[in-house]
Tab-separated table of C-alpha atoms in Angstrom:
chain	number	residue	atom	x	y	z
A	1	MET	CA	-19.987	1.435	-48.559
A	2	ASN	CA	-21.564	-0.366	-45.613
A	3	VAL	CA	-20.957	-3.739	-47.249
A	4	GLU	CA	-17.343	-2.790	-47.758
A	5	LEU	CA	-17.055	-1.663	-44.125
A	6	ALA	CA	-18.624	-4.907	-42.858
A	7	ARG	CA	-16.339	-6.953	-45.032
A	8	THR	CA	-13.193	-5.283	-43.744
A	9	LEU	CA	-14.303	-4.895	-40.106
A	10	PRO	CA	-12.856	-8.176	-38.714
A	11	ALA	CA	-9.514	-7.441	-40.306
A	12	ARG	CA	-9.561	-3.857	-39.061
A	13	VAL	CA	-10.395	-4.954	-35.497
A	14	LEU	CA	-7.768	-7.653	-35.488
A	15	PHE	CA	-4.948	-5.920	-37.252
A	16	GLY	CA	-5.767	-2.245	-37.218
A	17	PRO	CA	-4.265	0.029	-39.830
A	18	GLN	CA	-1.437	-1.525	-41.768
A	19	ARG	CA	1.137	1.155	-41.031
A	20	PRO	CA	1.427	3.931	-38.469
A	21	VAL	CA	1.659	6.535	-41.183
A	22	ASP	CA	-1.776	5.419	-42.371
A	23	THR	CA	-3.392	6.367	-39.094
A	24	GLY	CA	-1.634	9.623	-38.598
A	25	ALA	CA	-0.393	8.299	-35.267
A	26	GLY	CA	2.685	10.451	-35.570
A	27	ALA	CA	5.916	10.015	-33.646
A	28	PRO	CA	6.278	7.304	-31.028
A	29	PRO	CA	5.769	8.400	-27.399
A	30	ARG	CA	8.630	10.080	-25.618
A	31	PHE	CA	10.816	7.941	-23.427
A	32	THR	CA	10.160	10.109	-20.371
A	33	VAL	CA	6.436	9.552	-20.807
A	34	LEU	CA	7.000	5.830	-21.089
A	35	LEU	CA	9.235	5.905	-18.030
A	36	LEU	CA	6.578	7.721	-16.033
A	37	LEU	CA	4.007	5.173	-17.160
A	38	ALA	CA	6.370	2.389	-16.106
A	39	ALA	CA	6.841	3.999	-12.682
A	40	LEU	CA	3.079	4.355	-12.352
A	41	ALA	CA	2.556	0.738	-13.397
A	42	VAL	CA	5.036	-0.450	-10.777
A	43	LEU	CA	3.411	1.786	-8.171
A	44	VAL	CA	-0.054	0.406	-8.894
A	45	GLN	CA	1.234	-3.163	-8.924
A	46	ALA	CA	3.125	-2.671	-5.673
A	47	THR	CA	0.104	-1.062	-4.012
A	48	PHE	CA	-2.874	-2.984	-5.361
A	49	GLY	CA	-1.198	-6.137	-6.673
A	50	HIS	CA	-2.910	-8.293	-4.082
A	51	ALA	CA	-6.301	-6.916	-5.110
A	52	LEU	CA	-5.608	-7.525	-8.813
A	53	SER	CA	-4.570	-11.151	-8.447
A	54	VAL	CA	-6.390	-14.219	-9.738
A	55	ARG	CA	-5.475	-17.617	-8.259
A	56	GLY	CA	-2.135	-16.280	-7.089
A	57	ALA	CA	-1.247	-14.663	-10.412
A	58	HIS	CA	-0.821	-10.908	-10.583
A	59	ILE	CA	-1.557	-8.831	-13.610
A	60	SER	CA	1.621	-7.126	-14.806
A	61	PHE	CA	1.002	-3.718	-16.296
A	62	LEU	CA	4.729	-3.285	-16.684
A	63	THR	CA	5.073	-6.381	-18.874
A	64	VAL	CA	2.332	-5.154	-21.175
A	65	LEU	CA	3.858	-1.689	-21.325
A	66	VAL	CA	7.360	-2.983	-22.035
A	67	VAL	CA	6.146	-5.370	-24.738
A	68	TRP	CA	4.039	-2.689	-26.353
A	69	THR	CA	6.952	-0.229	-26.189
A	70	GLY	CA	9.237	-2.768	-27.784
A	71	LEU	CA	6.762	-3.351	-30.599
A	72	ARG	CA	6.083	0.324	-31.057
A	73	CYS	CA	9.508	1.861	-30.555
A	74	GLY	CA	12.063	-0.845	-31.196
A	75	PRO	CA	14.530	-2.933	-29.213
A	76	THR	CA	16.624	-0.124	-27.776
A	77	THR	CA	13.734	1.758	-26.215
A	78	GLY	CA	12.010	-1.492	-25.208
A	79	GLY	CA	15.186	-2.790	-23.631
A	80	TRP	CA	15.944	0.377	-21.701
A	81	LEU	CA	12.379	0.704	-20.474
A	82	GLY	CA	12.438	-2.944	-19.421
A	83	LEU	CA	15.718	-2.425	-17.612
A	84	LEU	CA	14.541	0.624	-15.682
A	85	GLY	CA	11.075	-0.772	-14.936
A	86	GLY	CA	12.546	-4.094	-13.868
A	87	ALA	CA	15.068	-2.305	-11.648
A	88	LEU	CA	12.162	-0.464	-10.002
A	89	GLU	CA	10.384	-3.758	-9.401
A	90	ASP	CA	13.520	-5.300	-7.977
A	91	ALA	CA	14.058	-2.316	-5.709
A	92	LEU	CA	10.588	-2.912	-4.309
A	93	GLY	CA	11.219	-6.561	-3.592
A	94	GLY	CA	11.744	-8.308	-6.911
A	95	GLY	CA	14.966	-9.859	-5.723
A	96	GLY	CA	17.084	-9.138	-8.824
A	97	ALA	CA	15.194	-11.315	-11.302
A	98	GLN	CA	12.939	-8.680	-12.802
A	99	VAL	CA	15.639	-6.372	-14.134
A	100	LEU	CA	17.121	-9.137	-16.245
A	101	ALA	CA	13.749	-10.551	-17.296
A	102	MET	CA	12.163	-7.257	-18.283
A	103	THR	CA	15.275	-6.101	-20.166
A	104	ILE	CA	15.276	-9.226	-22.271
A	105	VAL	CA	11.507	-9.089	-22.813
A	106	GLY	CA	11.683	-5.442	-23.907
A	107	PHE	CA	14.534	-6.091	-26.257
A	108	LEU	CA	13.029	-9.215	-27.791
A	109	SER	CA	9.714	-7.434	-28.319
A	110	GLY	CA	11.601	-4.675	-30.029
A	111	LEU	CA	13.126	-7.167	-32.440
A	112	LEU	CA	9.611	-8.076	-33.533
A	113	SER	CA	8.781	-4.460	-34.299
A	114	SER	CA	10.288	-4.791	-37.747
A	115	ARG	CA	8.028	-7.756	-38.486
A	116	PHE	CA	4.758	-6.807	-36.797
A	117	PHE	CA	3.033	-3.656	-35.839
A	118	ALA	CA	2.007	-2.627	-32.316
A	119	GLU	CA	-1.636	-2.036	-33.227
A	120	SER	CA	-2.195	-5.553	-34.533
A	121	LEU	CA	-4.122	-7.390	-31.843
A	122	PRO	CA	-2.773	-10.885	-32.634
A	123	ALA	CA	0.769	-9.568	-32.666
A	124	VAL	CA	0.326	-7.790	-29.345
A	125	ILE	CA	-1.415	-10.760	-27.717
A	126	ALA	CA	1.222	-13.185	-28.926
A	127	SER	CA	4.014	-10.855	-27.863
A	128	VAL	CA	2.521	-10.240	-24.425
A	129	ALA	CA	1.952	-13.955	-23.907
A	130	GLY	CA	5.486	-14.710	-25.022
A	131	GLY	CA	6.877	-11.861	-22.937
A	132	THR	CA	5.084	-13.101	-19.846
A	133	ILE	CA	6.370	-16.621	-20.337
A	134	VAL	CA	9.925	-15.437	-20.972
A	135	ARG	CA	9.804	-13.124	-17.961
A	136	ASN	CA	8.589	-15.888	-15.664
A	137	ALA	CA	11.074	-18.366	-17.082
A	138	ILE	CA	13.943	-15.994	-16.341
A	139	THR	CA	12.485	-15.307	-12.907
A	140	TYR	CA	12.376	-19.036	-12.244
A	141	ALA	CA	15.946	-19.437	-13.455
A	142	VAL	CA	17.195	-16.649	-11.202
A	143	LEU	CA	15.305	-18.034	-8.203
A	144	GLU	CA	16.790	-21.459	-8.874
A	145	ILE	CA	20.338	-20.305	-9.482
A	146	ALA	CA	20.705	-17.417	-7.106
A	147	TYR	CA	18.477	-18.482	-4.251
A	148	GLY	CA	18.264	-22.260	-4.651
A	149	ASP	CA	14.484	-22.031	-4.455
A	150	ARG	CA	13.705	-25.580	-5.572
A	151	GLY	CA	10.001	-25.502	-4.902
A	152	SER	CA	9.176	-22.572	-7.131
A	153	TYR	CA	8.646	-24.401	-10.433
A	154	HIS	CA	5.048	-25.495	-9.925
A	155	ARG	CA	4.071	-22.213	-8.341
A	156	ILE	CA	5.567	-20.140	-11.168
A	157	ALA	CA	4.224	-22.453	-13.875
A	158	HIS	CA	0.735	-22.245	-12.435
A	159	ALA	CA	0.942	-18.482	-12.004
A	160	THR	CA	2.329	-18.036	-15.512
A	161	ALA	CA	-0.755	-19.562	-17.128
A	162	TRP	CA	-3.034	-17.137	-15.336
A	163	GLU	CA	-0.687	-14.200	-15.848
A	164	VAL	CA	-0.678	-14.832	-19.590
A	165	LEU	CA	-4.482	-14.621	-19.596
A	166	LEU	CA	-4.587	-11.513	-17.417
A	167	ASN	CA	-1.840	-9.672	-19.277
A	168	CYS	CA	-3.278	-10.535	-22.692
A	169	ALA	CA	-6.717	-9.336	-21.624
A	170	PHE	CA	-5.233	-6.088	-20.387
A	171	ALA	CA	-3.185	-5.724	-23.562
A	172	VAL	CA	-6.342	-6.085	-25.686
A	173	VAL	CA	-8.008	-3.341	-23.674
A	174	VAL	CA	-4.972	-1.091	-24.056
A	175	VAL	CA	-4.646	-1.618	-27.815
A	176	LEU	CA	-8.363	-1.028	-28.427
A	177	ALA	CA	-8.276	2.078	-26.209
A	178	LEU	CA	-5.249	3.437	-28.058
A	179	ARG	CA	-6.885	2.735	-31.385
A	180	TRP	CA	-10.052	4.505	-30.274
A	181	TRP	CA	-8.002	7.458	-29.044
A	182	SER	CA	-6.067	7.605	-32.266
A	183	ASP	CA	-9.283	7.568	-34.337
A	184	ARG	CA	-10.784	10.365	-32.224
A	185	ARG	CA	-7.919	12.736	-32.841
A	186	PRO	CA	-8.467	15.108	-35.698
A	187	ALA	CA	-6.148	14.477	-38.585
A	188	SER	CA	-3.460	17.095	-38.769
B	1	MET	CA	32.727	-10.858	-46.306
B	2	VAL	CA	29.816	-12.047	-44.247
B	3	GLU	CA	26.685	-9.954	-44.601
B	4	ILE	CA	24.855	-9.364	-41.349
B	5	HIS	CA	21.152	-9.827	-41.594
B	6	PRO	CA	19.393	-6.491	-40.978
B	7	PHE	CA	17.126	-8.155	-38.368
B	8	TRP	CA	20.125	-8.642	-36.066
B	9	ASP	CA	22.644	-6.037	-37.060
B	10	GLU	CA	25.694	-4.815	-35.156
B	11	ARG	CA	23.957	-1.887	-33.562
B	12	LYS	CA	21.248	-4.062	-32.057
B	13	LEU	CA	23.825	-6.525	-30.849
B	14	LEU	CA	25.727	-3.735	-29.147
B	15	VAL	CA	22.557	-2.440	-27.508
B	16	PHE	CA	21.594	-5.916	-26.373
B	17	VAL	CA	24.999	-6.627	-24.843
B	18	SER	CA	25.042	-3.242	-23.126
B	19	LEU	CA	21.576	-3.786	-21.715
B	20	ILE	CA	22.389	-7.273	-20.505
B	21	ILE	CA	25.572	-6.059	-18.805
B	22	VAL	CA	23.747	-3.261	-17.001
B	23	ALA	CA	20.795	-5.508	-16.107
B	24	ALA	CA	23.094	-8.237	-14.871
B	25	GLY	CA	24.963	-5.717	-12.728
B	26	VAL	CA	21.768	-4.474	-11.184
B	27	ALA	CA	20.547	-8.043	-10.717
B	28	VAL	CA	23.764	-9.084	-8.977
B	29	ILE	CA	23.541	-6.096	-6.636
B	30	GLU	CA	19.894	-6.821	-5.858
B	31	ILE	CA	20.457	-10.540	-5.361
B	32	ASP	CA	23.443	-9.907	-3.115
B	33	ALA	CA	21.436	-7.439	-1.012
B	34	ALA	CA	18.469	-9.787	-0.797
B	35	LYS	CA	20.587	-12.766	0.187
B	36	HIS	CA	22.247	-10.760	2.950
B	37	GLY	CA	18.950	-9.364	4.199
B	38	ARG	CA	19.769	-5.727	3.564
B	39	GLN	CA	18.691	-3.041	1.155
B	40	SER	CA	20.780	-1.842	-1.756
B	41	ALA	CA	21.200	1.850	-2.501
B	42	LEU	CA	18.648	1.500	-5.297
B	43	ASP	CA	16.194	-0.115	-2.873
B	44	VAL	CA	16.611	2.736	-0.405
B	45	ILE	CA	16.122	5.436	-3.029
B	46	VAL	CA	13.121	3.788	-4.689
B	47	SER	CA	11.509	2.908	-1.356
B	48	SER	CA	11.898	6.451	-0.041
B	49	VAL	CA	10.006	7.732	-3.094
B	50	TYR	CA	7.462	4.943	-3.427
B	51	THR	CA	6.493	4.395	0.181
B	52	PRO	CA	4.828	7.827	0.646
B	53	LEU	CA	3.153	7.429	-2.740
B	54	GLN	CA	1.909	3.973	-1.807
B	55	THR	CA	0.642	5.265	1.526
B	56	GLY	CA	-1.243	8.104	-0.127
B	57	LEU	CA	-2.592	5.867	-2.853
B	58	THR	CA	-3.715	3.212	-0.383
B	59	ARG	CA	-5.480	5.772	1.783
B	60	ALA	CA	-7.128	7.443	-1.173
B	61	ALA	CA	-8.268	4.100	-2.548
B	62	GLY	CA	-9.505	3.066	0.873
B	63	ALA	CA	-11.454	6.285	1.254
B	64	LEU	CA	-12.852	5.947	-2.257
B	65	ALA	CA	-13.787	2.295	-1.743
B	66	GLY	CA	-15.335	3.162	1.609
B	67	GLY	CA	-17.322	5.983	0.049
B	68	VAL	CA	-18.538	3.829	-2.813
B	69	HIS	CA	-19.398	1.020	-0.423
B	70	ASP	CA	-21.298	3.443	1.792
B	71	VAL	CA	-23.231	4.847	-1.162
B	72	LEU	CA	-24.082	1.395	-2.469
B	73	HIS	CA	-25.211	0.207	0.946
B	74	ALA	CA	-26.882	3.424	2.087
B	75	GLY	CA	-30.365	1.898	2.128
B	76	GLU	CA	-29.150	-1.139	3.997
B	77	TYR	CA	-27.317	1.081	6.483
B	78	ALA	CA	-30.417	3.179	7.013
B	79	ALA	CA	-32.491	0.078	7.771
B	80	GLN	CA	-29.770	-1.256	10.043
B	81	ASN	CA	-29.518	2.114	11.729
B	82	ARG	CA	-33.248	2.194	12.392
B	83	ALA	CA	-33.221	-1.351	13.728
B	84	LEU	CA	-30.218	-0.642	15.914
B	85	GLN	CA	-31.721	2.619	17.128
B	86	ASP	CA	-34.891	0.743	18.111
B	87	LYS	CA	-32.794	-1.834	19.852
B	88	VAL	CA	-30.787	0.846	21.653
B	89	ASP	CA	-33.991	2.523	22.784
B	90	ARG	CA	-35.405	-0.757	24.066
B	91	LEU	CA	-32.159	-1.660	25.805
B	92	ALA	CA	-31.829	1.809	27.293
B	93	ALA	CA	-35.361	1.593	28.676
B	94	ALA	CA	-34.679	-1.893	30.021
B	95	ASN	CA	-31.414	-0.683	31.518
B	96	GLU	CA	-33.144	2.195	33.239
B	97	ARG	CA	-35.746	-0.178	34.638
B	98	LEU	CA	-33.036	-2.532	35.848
B	99	GLN	CA	-31.071	0.293	37.437
B	100	ALA	CA	-34.207	1.544	39.148
B	101	ASP	CA	-34.973	-1.982	40.320
B	102	ALA	CA	-31.423	-2.389	41.575
B	103	ALA	CA	-31.574	0.900	43.472
B	104	GLU	CA	-34.923	-0.045	44.945
B	105	ASN	CA	-33.533	-3.427	45.875
B	106	ARG	CA	-30.604	-1.800	47.667
B	107	ASP	CA	-32.943	0.555	49.563
B	108	LEU	CA	-35.237	-2.268	50.595
B	109	ARG	CA	-32.319	-4.416	51.740
B	110	ARG	CA	-31.057	-1.608	53.919
B	111	LEU	CA	-34.538	-1.021	55.289
B	112	LEU	CA	-34.910	-4.726	55.954
B	113	LEU	CA	-31.659	-4.766	57.883
B	114	MET	CA	-32.785	-1.712	59.822
B	115	LYS	CA	-36.164	-3.278	60.496
B	116	GLN	CA	-34.478	-6.396	61.821
B	117	ALA	CA	-32.438	-4.187	64.157
B	118	VAL	CA	-35.493	-2.373	65.481
B	119	ALA	CA	-36.906	-3.762	68.688
B	120	GLY	CA	-40.508	-2.858	67.928
B	121	ASP	CA	-42.722	-3.009	64.871
B	122	ALA	CA	-42.076	-1.073	61.680
B	123	VAL	CA	-43.609	-0.757	58.238
B	124	VAL	CA	-42.036	0.054	54.923
B	125	ALA	CA	-43.540	3.044	53.151
B	126	ASP	CA	-43.057	4.687	49.769
B	127	VAL	CA	-42.506	8.398	49.476
B	128	VAL	CA	-45.382	9.573	47.301
B	129	GLY	CA	-45.324	13.331	47.523
B	130	TYR	CA	-43.648	16.532	48.533
B	131	VAL	CA	-44.986	19.825	49.773
B	132	PRO	CA	-46.132	21.576	46.584
B	133	GLU	CA	-44.945	25.053	47.499
B	134	GLY	CA	-41.687	23.863	48.931
B	135	THR	CA	-42.227	25.934	52.044
B	136	ARG	CA	-41.394	23.076	54.359
B	137	ARG	CA	-39.148	20.087	54.062
B	138	GLU	CA	-41.865	17.499	54.343
B	139	VAL	CA	-42.753	14.393	52.388
B	140	THR	CA	-45.922	12.341	52.147
B	141	ILE	CA	-45.726	8.590	52.605
B	142	ASP	CA	-48.292	5.963	51.620
B	143	ARG	CA	-48.813	4.574	55.109
B	144	GLY	CA	-51.235	5.989	57.631
B	145	ALA	CA	-53.099	5.323	60.807
B	146	ARG	CA	-54.555	2.078	59.467
B	147	ASP	CA	-51.003	0.755	59.092
B	148	GLY	CA	-50.176	1.662	62.668
B	149	VAL	CA	-48.414	4.904	61.829
B	150	HIS	CA	-49.068	7.646	64.353
B	151	ARG	CA	-47.934	11.160	65.031
B	152	ASP	CA	-44.265	11.269	66.048
B	153	SER	CA	-43.517	7.908	64.514
B	154	VAL	CA	-39.825	7.884	63.677
B	155	VAL	CA	-38.971	7.525	59.994
B	156	VAL	CA	-35.634	6.193	58.794
B	157	GLY	CA	-34.048	5.497	55.467
B	158	GLY	CA	-31.471	2.892	54.573
B	159	GLU	CA	-28.624	5.143	55.676
B	160	GLY	CA	-30.073	6.807	58.749
B	161	LEU	CA	-32.675	9.150	60.167
B	162	VAL	CA	-35.204	10.762	57.820
B	163	GLY	CA	-37.468	12.562	60.295
B	164	HIS	CA	-40.691	11.981	62.141
B	165	VAL	CA	-44.388	11.891	61.339
B	166	VAL	CA	-46.202	15.147	61.979
B	167	SER	CA	-49.670	14.193	60.817
B	168	THR	CA	-51.449	11.040	59.745
B	169	GLY	CA	-54.435	10.182	57.646
B	170	PRO	CA	-55.964	6.765	57.276
B	171	HIS	CA	-53.722	5.837	54.371
B	172	GLU	CA	-50.996	8.443	54.324
B	173	SER	CA	-48.788	10.436	56.632
B	174	ARG	CA	-46.682	13.539	56.424
B	175	VAL	CA	-43.119	13.356	57.554
B	176	LEU	CA	-41.124	16.349	58.728
B	177	LEU	CA	-37.626	15.857	57.420
B	178	LEU	CA	-34.560	16.165	59.536
B	179	ILE	CA	-33.331	19.073	57.404
B	180	ASP	CA	-36.415	21.213	58.021
B	181	PRO	CA	-35.575	24.173	60.268
B	182	GLN	CA	-38.540	23.230	62.471
B	183	SER	CA	-37.018	19.829	63.188
B	184	ALA	CA	-35.173	19.392	66.499
B	185	VAL	CA	-33.578	16.051	67.277
B	186	PRO	CA	-31.667	15.299	70.485
B	187	ALA	CA	-28.360	13.827	69.397
B	188	TYR	CA	-24.851	13.073	70.510
B	189	LEU	CA	-21.481	12.609	68.941
B	190	GLN	CA	-20.748	8.919	68.838
B	191	ARG	CA	-17.016	9.296	69.544
B	192	THR	CA	-17.131	11.757	72.465
B	193	ARG	CA	-20.699	11.188	73.751
B	194	THR	CA	-21.188	14.947	73.658
B	195	TRP	CA	-24.813	15.963	73.417
B	196	GLY	CA	-26.543	18.614	71.337
B	197	ILE	CA	-29.658	19.375	69.307
B	198	VAL	CA	-29.794	18.796	65.560
B	199	THR	CA	-31.933	21.163	63.536
B	200	GLY	CA	-32.332	21.572	59.804
B	201	THR	CA	-30.844	24.275	57.599
B	202	TRP	CA	-33.009	23.416	54.598
B	203	LEU	CA	-30.242	21.641	52.704
B	204	HIS	CA	-28.168	20.286	55.552
B	205	ALA	CA	-28.411	20.010	59.331
B	206	ARG	CA	-26.719	21.770	62.220
B	207	MET	CA	-25.924	20.442	65.672
B	208	LYS	CA	-26.255	23.160	68.260
B	209	TYR	CA	-25.625	23.459	71.963
B	210	ILE	CA	-22.460	21.364	71.896
B	211	ASP	CA	-20.308	21.800	74.985
B	212	GLN	CA	-17.593	24.390	74.397
B	213	ASN	CA	-14.967	22.018	75.784
B	214	ALA	CA	-15.864	19.088	73.562
B	215	ARG	CA	-13.159	18.228	71.049
B	216	LEU	CA	-14.945	17.798	67.727
B	217	GLN	CA	-13.398	16.476	64.555
B	218	ASP	CA	-14.517	16.603	60.964
B	219	GLY	CA	-16.193	13.347	60.071
B	220	ASP	CA	-17.446	12.582	63.590
B	221	THR	CA	-20.649	10.542	63.438
B	222	VAL	CA	-23.757	12.037	65.027
B	223	VAL	CA	-26.525	9.718	66.202
B	224	THR	CA	-29.894	10.234	67.850
B	225	GLY	CA	-30.083	10.391	71.596
B	226	HIS	CA	-32.927	8.808	73.451
B	227	GLY	CA	-35.791	11.301	73.856
B	228	GLU	CA	-39.529	11.614	73.745
B	229	ILE	CA	-39.759	10.783	70.065
B	230	TYR	CA	-36.500	9.206	68.916
B	231	PRO	CA	-34.862	6.024	70.046
B	232	SER	CA	-31.141	6.099	70.629
B	233	GLY	CA	-28.440	5.268	68.124
B	234	ILE	CA	-29.937	6.121	64.714
B	235	VAL	CA	-27.302	7.711	62.477
B	236	ILE	CA	-28.072	11.326	61.604
B	237	GLY	CA	-24.951	12.330	59.705
B	238	ARG	CA	-21.309	13.356	59.934
B	239	VAL	CA	-19.642	16.571	61.035
B	240	ARG	CA	-18.545	18.657	58.087
B	241	GLU	CA	-17.662	21.999	59.703
B	242	ILE	CA	-17.103	23.128	63.294
B	243	ASP	CA	-17.999	26.644	64.397
B	244	ARG	CA	-16.326	27.346	67.726
B	245	LYS	CA	-16.004	30.826	69.206
B	246	ASP	CA	-13.772	31.442	72.227
B	247	ASN	CA	-16.299	33.746	73.836
B	248	GLY	CA	-19.285	31.532	73.028
B	249	LEU	CA	-21.114	29.207	75.374
B	250	TYR	CA	-21.491	26.398	72.885
B	251	GLN	CA	-20.043	25.062	69.692
B	252	VAL	CA	-22.017	24.489	66.505
B	253	ALA	CA	-21.318	21.745	63.968
B	254	VAL	CA	-22.599	21.644	60.422
B	255	LEU	CA	-23.571	18.116	59.432
B	256	ASP	CA	-23.895	16.195	56.195
B	257	PRO	CA	-27.031	14.086	56.663
B	258	ALA	CA	-26.579	10.371	56.181
B	259	VAL	CA	-29.721	10.227	54.066
B	260	ASP	CA	-29.772	11.716	50.575
B	261	PHE	CA	-33.052	13.630	50.686
B	262	HIS	CA	-33.036	14.241	46.936
B	263	TYR	CA	-33.535	10.573	46.189
B	264	LEU	CA	-35.857	9.483	48.952
B	265	THR	CA	-38.118	6.704	47.667
B	266	HIS	CA	-38.572	4.116	50.413
B	267	VAL	CA	-38.579	4.639	54.168
B	268	LEU	CA	-39.147	2.609	57.268
B	269	VAL	CA	-41.666	3.872	59.800
B	270	TYR	CA	-41.446	2.761	63.411
B	271	THR	CA	-44.970	1.983	64.541
B	272	SER	CA	-44.275	1.026	68.130
B	273	PRO	CA	-44.765	3.934	70.497
């Protein structure tokens, strides 16, 4: 039994259960809950963003949440959550880039939901990294096109590398915490 | 008929286009507002909700961080507090010494000026004692007969007249203060040259036997008149109240002594007869 557990442990840590029905995870979270989490993420970022930055890059809770939502709930929910969360960010000074970027990130993550599962660590890490890069690329494009901000490429490129690391690290923590929470719940 | 791959079916395409249209609309509004330096309606609504939340969150986090920091550094604070308290105590003691030295310096300067103005000899004395029972307004000074002090020597402070010596020992003398009821000093009002006698009232002094026709004013300066004991011109005090009765023979003036008898530390004693 222990040998079997040790043999399957790396795979279980990396990929988690193979299907949500296997874990008894139940229905995906409600959209209102996700929306509240998005609002909270934006609030924390807007309040403590400067304290959570590394070399000019800010951790983006919203990106992780939107990517995870896309993976977990599909493109429609991911896209809508990205749109509303991005609009919140733009309303607090995002300048119009975040609503587009987060919508696309949420939707694209949702497209992956039919291929990967949200509790697979590699899938989440890859999706968060990709989401962060896509978000920053769209941000750069909007800054270039709409504002003519020619000097932003190096700054955004440098920040993107660190943001990928920060967001992926946070995503790992979130996935492991969710997995632990799911395992703690008594099976219904 | 072309079969649409289930990964990118019509429904997803519709959702994607709808989302992009809405997002682009919001983005255009936000970009337009930002480029014109104003806030969009969405900005105003979100800011009105978020700003109080951010304020509360920032304060709560600040209080929490401050509390944690205080707890973590409690020992260090205690040591710092002790060190600072010691320093405060030392500085307070030094400050008191300096203030006392400064006050003494001021007194001695005044006495020096007064000594330079005196024609005869004078010695500086320290006030070393008071009458224990408080039955008389007398002080003991640390100069006596061996220093040239004799009975009836006039004693002045930096501001004016203190009194006169009533008894002397070899090394000390007793001075009857101006404010003692037994004291009687011939004096005149500097402005009108009106004469009278100044006696003590325990706390203040009173000038009696002032001519009924003299026109006194509050604040008039009273100085000693030349007599058996006192030389002329030493400031006694200023008129505070005037008591004049139409059917009286004289007026009486209540004086504020020039010298503060509560803080008498150094005096000048005239030793010339």
